[in-house]
GROMACS .gro file of C-alpha atoms in nm:
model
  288
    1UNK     CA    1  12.116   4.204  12.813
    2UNK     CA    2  11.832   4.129  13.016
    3UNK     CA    3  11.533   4.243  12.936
    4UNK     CA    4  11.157   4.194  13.035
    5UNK     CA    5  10.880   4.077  12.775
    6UNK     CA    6  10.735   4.336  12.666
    7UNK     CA    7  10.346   4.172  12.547
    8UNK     CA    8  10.027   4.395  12.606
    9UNK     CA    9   9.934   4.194  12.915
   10UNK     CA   10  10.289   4.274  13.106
   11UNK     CA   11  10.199   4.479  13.460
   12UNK     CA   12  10.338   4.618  13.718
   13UNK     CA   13  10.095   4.397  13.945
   14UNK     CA   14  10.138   4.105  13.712
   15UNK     CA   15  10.485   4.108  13.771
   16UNK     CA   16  10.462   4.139  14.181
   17UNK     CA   17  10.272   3.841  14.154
   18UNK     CA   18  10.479   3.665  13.980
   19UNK     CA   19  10.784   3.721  14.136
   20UNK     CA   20  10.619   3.650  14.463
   21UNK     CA   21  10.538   3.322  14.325
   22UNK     CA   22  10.876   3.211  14.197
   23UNK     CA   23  11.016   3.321  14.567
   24UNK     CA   24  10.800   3.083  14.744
   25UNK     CA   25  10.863   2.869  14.487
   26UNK     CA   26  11.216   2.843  14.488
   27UNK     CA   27  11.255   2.886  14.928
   28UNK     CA   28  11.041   2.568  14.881
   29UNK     CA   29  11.287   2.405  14.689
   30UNK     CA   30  10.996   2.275  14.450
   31UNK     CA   31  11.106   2.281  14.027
   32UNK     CA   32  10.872   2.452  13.777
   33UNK     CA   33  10.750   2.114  13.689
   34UNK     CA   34  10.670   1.984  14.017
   35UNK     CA   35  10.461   2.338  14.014
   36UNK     CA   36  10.312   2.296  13.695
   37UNK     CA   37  10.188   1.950  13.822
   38UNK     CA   38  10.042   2.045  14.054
   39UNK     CA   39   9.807   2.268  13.911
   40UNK     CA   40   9.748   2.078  13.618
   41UNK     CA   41   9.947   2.277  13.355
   42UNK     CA   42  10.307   2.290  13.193
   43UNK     CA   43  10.616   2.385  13.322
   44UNK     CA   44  10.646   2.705  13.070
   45UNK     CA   45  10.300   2.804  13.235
   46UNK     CA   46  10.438   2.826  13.548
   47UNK     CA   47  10.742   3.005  13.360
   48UNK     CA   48  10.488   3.207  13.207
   49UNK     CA   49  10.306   3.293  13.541
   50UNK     CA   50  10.646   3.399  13.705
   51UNK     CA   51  10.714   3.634  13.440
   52UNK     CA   52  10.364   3.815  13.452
   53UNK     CA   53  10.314   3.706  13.071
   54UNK     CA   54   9.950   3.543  13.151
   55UNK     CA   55   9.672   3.605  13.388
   56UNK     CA   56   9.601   3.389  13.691
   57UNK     CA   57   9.308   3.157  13.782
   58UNK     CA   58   9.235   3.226  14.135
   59UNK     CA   59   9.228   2.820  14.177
   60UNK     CA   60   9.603   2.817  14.054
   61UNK     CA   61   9.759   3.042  14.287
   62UNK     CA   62   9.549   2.929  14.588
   63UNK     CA   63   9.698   2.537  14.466
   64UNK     CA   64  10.030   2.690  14.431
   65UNK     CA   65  10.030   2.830  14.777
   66UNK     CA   66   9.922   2.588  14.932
   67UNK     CA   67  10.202   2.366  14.773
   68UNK     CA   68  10.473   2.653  14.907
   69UNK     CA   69  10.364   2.589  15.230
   70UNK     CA   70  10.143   2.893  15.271
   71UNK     CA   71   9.803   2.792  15.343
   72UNK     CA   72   9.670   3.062  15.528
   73UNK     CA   73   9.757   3.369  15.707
   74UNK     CA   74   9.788   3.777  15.587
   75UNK     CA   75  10.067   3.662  15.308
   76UNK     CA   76   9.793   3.423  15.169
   77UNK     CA   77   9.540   3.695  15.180
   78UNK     CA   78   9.720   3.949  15.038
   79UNK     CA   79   9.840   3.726  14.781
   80UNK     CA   80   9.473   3.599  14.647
   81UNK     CA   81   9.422   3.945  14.658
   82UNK     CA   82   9.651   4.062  14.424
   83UNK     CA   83   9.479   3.844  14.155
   84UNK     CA   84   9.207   4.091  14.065
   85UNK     CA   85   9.456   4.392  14.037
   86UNK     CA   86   9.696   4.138  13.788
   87UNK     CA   87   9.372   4.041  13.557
   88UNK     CA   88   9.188   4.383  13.594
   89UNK     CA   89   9.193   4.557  13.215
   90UNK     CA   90   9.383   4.907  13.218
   91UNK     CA   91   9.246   5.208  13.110
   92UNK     CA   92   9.477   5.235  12.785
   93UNK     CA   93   9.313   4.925  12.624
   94UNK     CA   94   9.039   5.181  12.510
   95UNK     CA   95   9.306   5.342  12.316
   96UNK     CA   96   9.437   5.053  12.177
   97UNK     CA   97   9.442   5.235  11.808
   98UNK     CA   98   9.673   5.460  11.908
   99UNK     CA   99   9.857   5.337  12.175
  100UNK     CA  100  10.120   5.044  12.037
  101UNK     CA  101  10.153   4.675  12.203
  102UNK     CA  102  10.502   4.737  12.327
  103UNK     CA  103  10.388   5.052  12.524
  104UNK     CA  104  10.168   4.928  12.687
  105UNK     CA  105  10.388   4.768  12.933
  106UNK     CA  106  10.557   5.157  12.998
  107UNK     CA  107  10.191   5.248  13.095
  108UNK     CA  108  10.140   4.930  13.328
  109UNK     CA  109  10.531   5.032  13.496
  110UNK     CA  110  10.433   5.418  13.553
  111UNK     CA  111  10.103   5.364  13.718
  112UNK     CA  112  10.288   5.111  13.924
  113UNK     CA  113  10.616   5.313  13.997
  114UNK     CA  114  10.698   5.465  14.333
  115UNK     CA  115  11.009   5.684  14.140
  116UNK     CA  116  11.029   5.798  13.803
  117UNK     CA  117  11.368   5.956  13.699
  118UNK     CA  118  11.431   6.041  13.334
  119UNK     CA  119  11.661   6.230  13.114
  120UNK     CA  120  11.518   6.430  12.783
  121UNK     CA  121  11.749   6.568  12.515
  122UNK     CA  122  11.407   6.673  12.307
  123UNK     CA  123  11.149   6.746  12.454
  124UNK     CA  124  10.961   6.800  12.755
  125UNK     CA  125  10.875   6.492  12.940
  126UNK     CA  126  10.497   6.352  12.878
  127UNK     CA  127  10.403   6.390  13.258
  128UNK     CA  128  10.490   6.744  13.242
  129UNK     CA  129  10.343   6.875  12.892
  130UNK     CA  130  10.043   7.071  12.874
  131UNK     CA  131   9.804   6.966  12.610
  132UNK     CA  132   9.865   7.245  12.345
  133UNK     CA  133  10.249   7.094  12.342
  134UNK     CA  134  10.150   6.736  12.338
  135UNK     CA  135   9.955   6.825  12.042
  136UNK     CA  136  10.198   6.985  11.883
  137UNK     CA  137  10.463   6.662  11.949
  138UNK     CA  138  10.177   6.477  11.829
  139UNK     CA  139  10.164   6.635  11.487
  140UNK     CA  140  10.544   6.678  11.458
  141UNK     CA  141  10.553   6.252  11.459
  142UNK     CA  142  10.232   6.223  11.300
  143UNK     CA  143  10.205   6.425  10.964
  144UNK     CA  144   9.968   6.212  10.800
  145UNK     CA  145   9.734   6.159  11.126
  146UNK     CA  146   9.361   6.235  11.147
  147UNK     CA  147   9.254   6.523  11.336
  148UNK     CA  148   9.069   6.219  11.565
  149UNK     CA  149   9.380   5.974  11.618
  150UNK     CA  150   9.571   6.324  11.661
  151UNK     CA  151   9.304   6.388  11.954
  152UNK     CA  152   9.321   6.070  12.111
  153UNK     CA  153   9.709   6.048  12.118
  154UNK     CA  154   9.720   6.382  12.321
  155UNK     CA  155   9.413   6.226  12.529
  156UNK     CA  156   9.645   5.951  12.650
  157UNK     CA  157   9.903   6.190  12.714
  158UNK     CA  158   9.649   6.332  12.940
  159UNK     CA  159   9.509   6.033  13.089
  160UNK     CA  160   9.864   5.961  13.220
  161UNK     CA  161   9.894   6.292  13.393
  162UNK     CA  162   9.609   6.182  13.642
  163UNK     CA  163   9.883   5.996  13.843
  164UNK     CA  164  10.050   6.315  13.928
  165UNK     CA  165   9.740   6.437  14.081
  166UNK     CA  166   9.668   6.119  14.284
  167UNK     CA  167   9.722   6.026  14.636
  168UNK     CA  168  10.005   5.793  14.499
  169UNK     CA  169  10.215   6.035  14.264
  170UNK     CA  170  10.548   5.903  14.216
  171UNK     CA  171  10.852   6.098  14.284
  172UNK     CA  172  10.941   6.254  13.968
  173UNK     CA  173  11.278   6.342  13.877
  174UNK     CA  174  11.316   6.525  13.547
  175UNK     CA  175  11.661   6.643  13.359
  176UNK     CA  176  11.600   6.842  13.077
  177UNK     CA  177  11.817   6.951  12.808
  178UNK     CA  178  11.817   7.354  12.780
  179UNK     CA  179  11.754   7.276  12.363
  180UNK     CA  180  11.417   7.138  12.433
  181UNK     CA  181  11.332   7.422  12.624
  182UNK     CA  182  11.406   7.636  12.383
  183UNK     CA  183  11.336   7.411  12.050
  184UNK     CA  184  10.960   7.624  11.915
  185UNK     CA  185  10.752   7.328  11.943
  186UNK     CA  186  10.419   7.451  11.854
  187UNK     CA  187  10.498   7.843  11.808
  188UNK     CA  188  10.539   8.123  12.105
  189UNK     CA  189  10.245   8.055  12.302
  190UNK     CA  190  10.240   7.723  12.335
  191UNK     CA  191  10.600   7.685  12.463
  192UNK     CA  192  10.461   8.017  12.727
  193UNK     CA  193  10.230   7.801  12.873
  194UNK     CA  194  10.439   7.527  12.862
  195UNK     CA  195  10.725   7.679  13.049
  196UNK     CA  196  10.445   7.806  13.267
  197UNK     CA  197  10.319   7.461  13.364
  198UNK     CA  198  10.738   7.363  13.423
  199UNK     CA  199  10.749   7.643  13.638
  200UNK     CA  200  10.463   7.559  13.887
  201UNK     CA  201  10.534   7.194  13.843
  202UNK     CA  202  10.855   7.226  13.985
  203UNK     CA  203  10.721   7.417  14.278
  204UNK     CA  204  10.536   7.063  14.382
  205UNK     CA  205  10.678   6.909  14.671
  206UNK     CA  206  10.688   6.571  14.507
  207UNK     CA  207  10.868   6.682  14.168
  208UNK     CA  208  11.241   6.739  14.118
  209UNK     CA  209  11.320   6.914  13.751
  210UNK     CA  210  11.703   7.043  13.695
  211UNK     CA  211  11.810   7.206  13.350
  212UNK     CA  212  12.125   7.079  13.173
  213UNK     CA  213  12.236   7.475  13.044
  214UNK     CA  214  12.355   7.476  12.633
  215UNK     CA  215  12.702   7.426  12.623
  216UNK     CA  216  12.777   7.140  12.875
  217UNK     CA  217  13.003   6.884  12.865
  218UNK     CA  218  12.750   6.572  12.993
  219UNK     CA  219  12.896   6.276  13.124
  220UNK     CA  220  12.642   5.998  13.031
  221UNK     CA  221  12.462   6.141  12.791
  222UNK     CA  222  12.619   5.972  12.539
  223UNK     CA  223  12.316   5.704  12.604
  224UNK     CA  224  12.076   5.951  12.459
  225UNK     CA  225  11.713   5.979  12.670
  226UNK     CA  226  11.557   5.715  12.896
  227UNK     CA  227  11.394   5.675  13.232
  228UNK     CA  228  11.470   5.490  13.549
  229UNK     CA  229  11.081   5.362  13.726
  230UNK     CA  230  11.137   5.242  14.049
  231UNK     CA  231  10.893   5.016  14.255
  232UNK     CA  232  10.822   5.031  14.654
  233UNK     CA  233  10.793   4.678  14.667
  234UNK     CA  234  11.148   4.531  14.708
  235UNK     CA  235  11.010   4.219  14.469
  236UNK     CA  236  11.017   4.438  14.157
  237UNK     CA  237  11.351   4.533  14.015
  238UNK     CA  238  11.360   4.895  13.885
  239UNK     CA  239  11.377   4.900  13.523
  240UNK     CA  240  11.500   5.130  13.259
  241UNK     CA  241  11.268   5.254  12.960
  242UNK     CA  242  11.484   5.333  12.617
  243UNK     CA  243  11.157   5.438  12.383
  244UNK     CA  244  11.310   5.397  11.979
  245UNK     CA  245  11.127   5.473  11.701
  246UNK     CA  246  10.884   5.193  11.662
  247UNK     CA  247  10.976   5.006  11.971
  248UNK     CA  248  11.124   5.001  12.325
  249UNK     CA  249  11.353   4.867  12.533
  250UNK     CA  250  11.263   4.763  12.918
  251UNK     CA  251  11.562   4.687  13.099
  252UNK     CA  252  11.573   4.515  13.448
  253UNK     CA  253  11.923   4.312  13.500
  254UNK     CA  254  12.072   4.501  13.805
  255UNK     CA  255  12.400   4.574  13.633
  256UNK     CA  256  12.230   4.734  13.314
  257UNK     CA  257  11.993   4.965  13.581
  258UNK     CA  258  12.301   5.067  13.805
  259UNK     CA  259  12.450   5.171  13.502
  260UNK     CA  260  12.172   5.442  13.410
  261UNK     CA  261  12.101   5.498  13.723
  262UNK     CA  262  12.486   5.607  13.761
  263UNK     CA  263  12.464   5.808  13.426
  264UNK     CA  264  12.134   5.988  13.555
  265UNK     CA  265  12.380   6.085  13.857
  266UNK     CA  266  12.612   6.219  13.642
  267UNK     CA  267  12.398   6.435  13.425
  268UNK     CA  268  12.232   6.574  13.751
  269UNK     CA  269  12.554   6.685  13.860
  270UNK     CA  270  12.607   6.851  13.564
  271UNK     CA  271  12.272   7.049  13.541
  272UNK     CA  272  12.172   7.313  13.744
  273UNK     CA  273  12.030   7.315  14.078
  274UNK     CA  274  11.631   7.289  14.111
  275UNK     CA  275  11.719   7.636  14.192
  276UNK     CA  276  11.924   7.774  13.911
  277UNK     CA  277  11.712   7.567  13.700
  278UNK     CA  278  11.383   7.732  13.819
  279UNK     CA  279  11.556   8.103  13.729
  280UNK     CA  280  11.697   7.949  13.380
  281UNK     CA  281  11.313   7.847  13.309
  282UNK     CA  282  11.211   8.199  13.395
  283UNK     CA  283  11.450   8.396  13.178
  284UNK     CA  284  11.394   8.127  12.908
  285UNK     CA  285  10.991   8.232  12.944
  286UNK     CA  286  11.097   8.601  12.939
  287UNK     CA  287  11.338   8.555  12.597
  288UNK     CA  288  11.003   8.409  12.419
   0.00000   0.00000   0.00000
């Protein structure tokens, strides 16, 4: 199993830059040692480096380049200028009380991600929730939480949403048990407006959302919920995101990925059409 490290520091960026590093490194035909000497450090720095586990000095990678043979040029440029997206600090370290280590990397992969495709057996995915349900999930995990940690869970909930409404949403692929449509998460009017907000999201050209109707026998769902993040730039793998209970799991080995990413195929063959799945949320609205 092949997974990637999953520190606070992890990003999308940090990982382009990485990779893009260990490319040039390896068409050079130059070791990790060789590199590290270079630059004055270890060869588990330049291990590090590769993996996005540590910032970067601007002085290293320009060294480094130069030592791959590329000293100047748009590559270089846009290279050195990927440094300052890789270091920058997120927005979710201000919520570092209530958002956990290992999540952190999720966060850094979905502001990153060209493609999001997920399967829920539960509940509505976190993109799509309005705030009166992600409360209510809040306080169905959280019994013991403060009214303020309470409030600053559903504001990162929130925070996350922004992306939708960006110049650089992500296509967003959703499949959605019928159960969590249906489950009473917060009483009658909150699951209204949150079947509301499902119904005009799924009228946005840029969102996909298909219902999986009670009842049906689902091939690959056997692996429970999870999402697939894909990246634009060919350099990042896509990954797959299996959230547990006080951890996650961040998958990236091709062989693992084309494995959910066939299951994901599956259970959208099985579920309705955007269509269908449109009418089911309607009638589900109208049984409330």
């Amino acid at each position: 199993m092949s997974m990637l490290h999953t520190g606070g520091g992890v990003t999308a960026h940090r990982l382009l830059l990485g990779s893009q590093l260990r490319r040039l490194r390896e068409a050079r035909g130059v070791t990790r040692e060789e590199a590290g000497y270079s630059i004055r450090a270890s060869e588990s720095k330049i291990s590090r480096m590769e993996l996005g586990r540590v910032g970067f000095k601007e002085r290293d990678v320009a060294d480094l380049l130069t030592l791959y043979g590329v000293d100047q040029g748009e590559e270089r440029t846009t290279l050195l200028g990927l440094i300052a997206e890789a270091n920058a600090v997120s927005w979710w370290h201000g919520y570092e009380d209530v958002v956990p280590t290992w999540f952190h990397t999720y966060l850094g992969l979905e502001e990153a991600a060209a493609s999001i495709a997920s399967y829920e057996i539960q509940f509505v995915p976190g993109l799509l929730q309005t705030e009166a349900y992600a409360r209510a999930v809040v306080l169905l995990g959280r019994h013991n939480a403060t009214p303020q940690e309470v409030d600053r869970r559903v504001a990162v909930r929130m925070r996350r949403q922004q992306l939708l409404a960006s110049g650089r949403a992500p296509a967003l692929h959703a499949v959605i048990d019928e159960a969590a449509l249906r489950r009473p998460c917060g009483g009658p009017q909150v699951m209204r407006g949150q079947l509301e907000h499902l119904i005009s999201a799924a009228g946005r050209p840029e969102v996909v959302l298909q219902v999986v109707p009670l009842g049906t026998d689902l091939p690959g769902a056997e692996a429970g919920a999870f999402s697939v993040l894909g990246f634009a730039e060919p350099e990042l793998p896509d990954v797959v995101y299996l959230e547990q209970f006080t951890s996650a799991l961040y998958l990236d080995r091709p062989a693992e990925v084309a494995e959910y990413t066939a299951a994901l195929q599956r259970l959208s063959e099985a579920s309705l059409t955007p269509e269908d799945s449109l009418a089911l949320l309607r009638s589900v609205l109208g049984d409330i």
